[in-house]
Short mmCIF file of C-alpha atoms in Angstrom, two decimals:
data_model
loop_
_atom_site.label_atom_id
_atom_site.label_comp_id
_atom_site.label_asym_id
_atom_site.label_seq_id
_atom_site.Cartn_x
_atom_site.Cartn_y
_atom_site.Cartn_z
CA UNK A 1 146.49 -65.84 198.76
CA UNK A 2 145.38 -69.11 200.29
CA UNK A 3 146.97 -70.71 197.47
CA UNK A 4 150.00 -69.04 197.97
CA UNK A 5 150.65 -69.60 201.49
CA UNK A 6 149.40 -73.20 201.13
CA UNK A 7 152.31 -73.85 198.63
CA UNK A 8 154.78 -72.07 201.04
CA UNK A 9 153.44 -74.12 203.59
CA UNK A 10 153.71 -77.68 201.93
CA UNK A 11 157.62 -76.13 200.86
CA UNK A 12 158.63 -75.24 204.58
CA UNK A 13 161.76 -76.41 205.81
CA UNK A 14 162.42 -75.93 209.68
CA UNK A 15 166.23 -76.12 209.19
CA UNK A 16 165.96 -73.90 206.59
CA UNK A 17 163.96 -71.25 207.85
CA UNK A 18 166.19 -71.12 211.33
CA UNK A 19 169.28 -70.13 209.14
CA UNK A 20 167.32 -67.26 208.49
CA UNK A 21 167.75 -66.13 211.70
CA UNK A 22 171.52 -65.24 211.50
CA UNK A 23 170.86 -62.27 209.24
CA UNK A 24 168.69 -60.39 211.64
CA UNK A 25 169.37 -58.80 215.15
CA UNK A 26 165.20 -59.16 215.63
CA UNK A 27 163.51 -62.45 215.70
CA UNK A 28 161.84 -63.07 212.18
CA UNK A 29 159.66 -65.92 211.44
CA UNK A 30 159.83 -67.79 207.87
CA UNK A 31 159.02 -71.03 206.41
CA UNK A 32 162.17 -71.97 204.79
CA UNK A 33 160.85 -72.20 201.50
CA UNK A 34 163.47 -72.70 198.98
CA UNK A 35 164.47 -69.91 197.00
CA UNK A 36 163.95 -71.19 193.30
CA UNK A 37 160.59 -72.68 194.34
CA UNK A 38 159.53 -69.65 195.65
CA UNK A 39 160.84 -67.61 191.92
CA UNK A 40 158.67 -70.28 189.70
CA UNK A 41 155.58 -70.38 191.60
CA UNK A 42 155.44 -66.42 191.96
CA UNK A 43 156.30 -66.41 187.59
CA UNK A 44 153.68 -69.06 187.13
CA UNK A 45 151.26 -66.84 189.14
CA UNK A 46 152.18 -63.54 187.09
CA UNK A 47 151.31 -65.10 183.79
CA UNK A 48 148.50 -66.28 185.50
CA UNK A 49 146.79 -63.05 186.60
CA UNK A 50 148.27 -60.47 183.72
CA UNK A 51 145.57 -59.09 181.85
CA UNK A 52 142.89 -59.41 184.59
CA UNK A 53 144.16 -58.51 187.78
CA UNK A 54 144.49 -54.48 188.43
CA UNK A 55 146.82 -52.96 191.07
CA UNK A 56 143.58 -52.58 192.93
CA UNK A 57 143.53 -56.49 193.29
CA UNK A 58 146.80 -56.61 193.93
CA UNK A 59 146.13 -54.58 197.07
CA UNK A 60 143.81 -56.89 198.41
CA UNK A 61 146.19 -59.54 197.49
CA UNK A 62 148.83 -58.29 199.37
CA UNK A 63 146.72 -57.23 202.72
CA UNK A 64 145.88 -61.05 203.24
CA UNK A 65 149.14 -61.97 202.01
CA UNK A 66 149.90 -59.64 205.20
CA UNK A 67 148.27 -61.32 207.62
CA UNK A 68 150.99 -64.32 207.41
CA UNK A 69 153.73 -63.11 209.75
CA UNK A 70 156.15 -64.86 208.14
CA UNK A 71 159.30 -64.07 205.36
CA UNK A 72 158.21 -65.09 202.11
CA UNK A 73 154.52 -64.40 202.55
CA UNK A 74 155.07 -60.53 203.43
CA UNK A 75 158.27 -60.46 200.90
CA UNK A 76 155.87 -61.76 197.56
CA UNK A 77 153.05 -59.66 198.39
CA UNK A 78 155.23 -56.47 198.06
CA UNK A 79 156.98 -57.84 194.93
CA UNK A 80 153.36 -58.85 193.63
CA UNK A 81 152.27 -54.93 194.38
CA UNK A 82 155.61 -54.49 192.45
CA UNK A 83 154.26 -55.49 189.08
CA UNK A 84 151.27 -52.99 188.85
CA UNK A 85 152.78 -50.33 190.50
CA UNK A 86 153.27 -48.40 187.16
CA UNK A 87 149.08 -48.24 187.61
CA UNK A 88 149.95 -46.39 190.87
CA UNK A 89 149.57 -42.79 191.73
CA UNK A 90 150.37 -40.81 195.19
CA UNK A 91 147.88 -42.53 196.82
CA UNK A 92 149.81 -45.77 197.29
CA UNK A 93 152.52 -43.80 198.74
CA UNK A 94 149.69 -44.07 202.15
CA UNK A 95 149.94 -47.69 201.75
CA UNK A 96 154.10 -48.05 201.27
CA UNK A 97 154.47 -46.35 204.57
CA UNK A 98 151.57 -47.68 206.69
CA UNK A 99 153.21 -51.23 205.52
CA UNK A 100 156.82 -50.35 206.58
CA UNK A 101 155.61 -48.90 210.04
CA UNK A 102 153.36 -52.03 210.53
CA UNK A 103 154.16 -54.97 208.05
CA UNK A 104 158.04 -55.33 207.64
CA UNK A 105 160.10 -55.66 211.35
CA UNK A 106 163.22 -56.02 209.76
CA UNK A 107 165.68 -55.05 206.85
CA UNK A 108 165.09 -57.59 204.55
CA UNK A 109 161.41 -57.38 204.30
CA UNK A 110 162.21 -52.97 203.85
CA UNK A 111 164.63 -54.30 201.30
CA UNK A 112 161.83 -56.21 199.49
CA UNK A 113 159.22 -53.56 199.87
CA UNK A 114 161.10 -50.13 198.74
CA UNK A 115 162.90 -51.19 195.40
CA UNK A 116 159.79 -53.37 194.26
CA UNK A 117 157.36 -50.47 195.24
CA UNK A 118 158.72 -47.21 196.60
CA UNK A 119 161.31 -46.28 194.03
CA UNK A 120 159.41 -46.63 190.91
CA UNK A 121 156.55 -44.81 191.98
CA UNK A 122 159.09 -42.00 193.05
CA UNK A 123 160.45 -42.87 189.27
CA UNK A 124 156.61 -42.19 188.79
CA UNK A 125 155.56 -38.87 190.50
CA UNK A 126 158.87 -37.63 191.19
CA UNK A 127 156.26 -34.76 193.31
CA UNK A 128 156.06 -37.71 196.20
CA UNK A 129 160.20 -36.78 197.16
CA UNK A 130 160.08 -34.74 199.31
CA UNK A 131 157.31 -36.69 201.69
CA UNK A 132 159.61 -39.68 201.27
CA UNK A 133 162.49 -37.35 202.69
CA UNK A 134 160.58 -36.22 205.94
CA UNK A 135 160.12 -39.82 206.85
CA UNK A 136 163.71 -39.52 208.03
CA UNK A 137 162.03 -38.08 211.31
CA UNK A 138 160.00 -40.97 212.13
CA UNK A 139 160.33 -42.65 215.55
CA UNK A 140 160.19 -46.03 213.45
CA UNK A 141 163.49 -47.49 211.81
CA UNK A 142 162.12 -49.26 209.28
CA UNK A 143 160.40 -45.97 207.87
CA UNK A 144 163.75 -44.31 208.15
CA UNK A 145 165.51 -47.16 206.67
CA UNK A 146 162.87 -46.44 203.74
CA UNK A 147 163.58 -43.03 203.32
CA UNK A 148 167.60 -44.25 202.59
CA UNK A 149 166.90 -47.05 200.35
CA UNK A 150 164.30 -45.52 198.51
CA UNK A 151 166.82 -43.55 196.46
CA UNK A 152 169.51 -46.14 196.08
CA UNK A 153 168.13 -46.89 192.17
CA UNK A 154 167.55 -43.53 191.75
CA UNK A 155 170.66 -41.77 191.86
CA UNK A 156 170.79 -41.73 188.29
CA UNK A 157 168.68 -38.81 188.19
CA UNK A 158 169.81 -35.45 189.49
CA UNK A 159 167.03 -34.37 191.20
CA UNK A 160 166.77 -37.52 193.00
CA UNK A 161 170.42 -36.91 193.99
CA UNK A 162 169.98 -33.63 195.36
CA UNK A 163 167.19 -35.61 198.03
CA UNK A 164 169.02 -38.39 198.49
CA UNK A 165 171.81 -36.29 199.70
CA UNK A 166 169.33 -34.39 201.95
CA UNK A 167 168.51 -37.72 203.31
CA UNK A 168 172.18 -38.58 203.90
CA UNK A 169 172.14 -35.17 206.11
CA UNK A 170 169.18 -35.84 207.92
CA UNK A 171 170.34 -39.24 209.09
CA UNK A 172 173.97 -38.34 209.90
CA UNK A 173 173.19 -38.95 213.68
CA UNK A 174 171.27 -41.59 213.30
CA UNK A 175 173.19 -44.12 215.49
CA UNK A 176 171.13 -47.34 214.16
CA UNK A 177 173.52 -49.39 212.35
CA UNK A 178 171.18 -50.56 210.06
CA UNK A 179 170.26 -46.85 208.74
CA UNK A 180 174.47 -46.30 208.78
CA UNK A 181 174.81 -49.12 206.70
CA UNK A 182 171.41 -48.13 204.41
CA UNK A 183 172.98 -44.42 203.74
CA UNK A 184 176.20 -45.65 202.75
CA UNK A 185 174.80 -47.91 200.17
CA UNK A 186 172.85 -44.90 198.76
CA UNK A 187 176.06 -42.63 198.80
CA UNK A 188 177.99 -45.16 197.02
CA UNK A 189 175.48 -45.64 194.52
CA UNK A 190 176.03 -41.69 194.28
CA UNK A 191 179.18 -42.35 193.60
CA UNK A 192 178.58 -44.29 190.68
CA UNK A 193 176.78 -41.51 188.82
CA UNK A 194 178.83 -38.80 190.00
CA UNK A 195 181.99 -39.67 192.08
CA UNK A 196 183.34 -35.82 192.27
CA UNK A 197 180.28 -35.06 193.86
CA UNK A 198 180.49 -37.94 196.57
CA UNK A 199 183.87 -37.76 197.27
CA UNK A 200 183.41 -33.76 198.03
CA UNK A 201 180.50 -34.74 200.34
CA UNK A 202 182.30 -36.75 202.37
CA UNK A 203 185.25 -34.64 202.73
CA UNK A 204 183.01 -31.74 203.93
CA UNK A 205 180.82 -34.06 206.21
CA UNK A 206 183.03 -36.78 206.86
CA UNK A 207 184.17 -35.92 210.41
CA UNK A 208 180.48 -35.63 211.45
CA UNK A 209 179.91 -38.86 209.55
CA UNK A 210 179.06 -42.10 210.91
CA UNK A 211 182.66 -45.11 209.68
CA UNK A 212 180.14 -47.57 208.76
CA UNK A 213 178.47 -44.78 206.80
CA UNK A 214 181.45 -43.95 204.77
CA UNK A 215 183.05 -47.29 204.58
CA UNK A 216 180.13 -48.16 202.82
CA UNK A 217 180.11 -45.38 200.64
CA UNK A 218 183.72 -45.74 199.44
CA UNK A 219 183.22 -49.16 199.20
CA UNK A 220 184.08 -49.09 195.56
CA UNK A 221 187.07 -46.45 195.40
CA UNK A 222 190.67 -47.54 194.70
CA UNK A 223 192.13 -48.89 197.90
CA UNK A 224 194.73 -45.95 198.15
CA UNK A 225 191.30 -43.55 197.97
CA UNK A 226 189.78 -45.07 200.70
CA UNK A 227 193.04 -44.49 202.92
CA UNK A 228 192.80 -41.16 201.89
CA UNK A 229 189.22 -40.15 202.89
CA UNK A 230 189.04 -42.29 205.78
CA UNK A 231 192.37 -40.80 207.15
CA UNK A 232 191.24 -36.97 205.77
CA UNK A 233 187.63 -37.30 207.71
CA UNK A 234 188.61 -38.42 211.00
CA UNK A 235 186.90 -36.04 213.63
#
């Protein structure tokens, strides 16, 4: 981990790492550490440790990677926890959550986290669903945002369908743009799998549906569908 942050370190770029900023409504710190840099050294690393290291060391990896309040440290510790998650069980599911209540702050960190980690150890133990779809009630957006993206490379599989549409439900009045925008990108990855099923969904929910919710979601339709629904779900 010293390593690791020493590299990112010796890589920072100040004008870099301020562009950052005009992704995020919340102040984020990062280095600025080019992209490509950041993809070898984390590859070289990998080849370095497979064989030896167990998820158990990639734990401990990632909590001191944790203590680095910046971007890229936070965002290759959960990518790192990524490549031994298949040694995972629903214990880890303790750590996922304590990390996005504590260790992410904004969308792009829960955007790192929850595709690396969270959805292939629901891929896993498929049991852990229905936890994952109560943390829609948390007081903390980056859980709920969790909750949303959690099933976006899931919807593949039916009965991760049926909860990602229970998580669509449960965040309807969510008025945080950022969980809109998260729930539409699950929906419309919903619709790739099943579009019937989508489009019904929002026909029957629409008017109590959030427009950045479904614009998102239809995202992908034929631009005479999207006239359609948006027109047909007006409340």
């Amino acid at each position: 981990a010293r390593e690791a942050i020493a590299f990112m370190k010796a890589g920072a770029d100040q004008e870099r790492a301020a562009s950052f900023q005009r992704y995020f409504k919340e102040p984020v710190e990062a280095y600025g550490v080019e992209y490509a840099a950041l993809k070898a050294r984390r590859k070289e690393v990998a080849a370095r440790v497979r064989g030896t290291w167990t998820l158990s060391d990639a734990l401990l990896y990632c909590e001191e990677m944790l203590k680095d309040p910046h971007l890229e440290p936070r965002g290759n510790a959960f990518q790192t926890v990524g490549d031994f998650v298949e040694e995972g069980g629903p214990d880890l599911l303790e750590h996922i959550h304590r990390w996005l209540a504590s260790s992410c702050g904004n969308w792009g960190l829960v955007d790192n986290l929850v595709p690396s980690v969270l959805s292939p150890l629901l891929r896993k133990c498929p049991e852990l669903v229905g936890e994952v779809v109560e943390w829609t009630l948390s007081p903390i957006i980056w859980v709920r945002r969790g909750s949303a993206v959690a099933f976006v490379s899931l919807m593949d599989d039916p009965v991760m369908m049926d909860a990602g549409y229970e998580v669509a439900l449960r965040l309807q009045k969510d008025g945080a743009d950022l969980i809109q925008k998260a729930v539409g990108w699950m929906l419309r990855e919903a619709g790739k799998a099943d579009r019937p099923r989508l489009e019904a969904f929002l026909l029957a929910q629409g008017p109590r549906t959030p427009r950045t919710t479904l614009r998102y979601a239809i995202e992908r339709f034929p631009k005479e569908d999207r006239k359609r629904i948006m027109e047909a779900t007006k409340a």
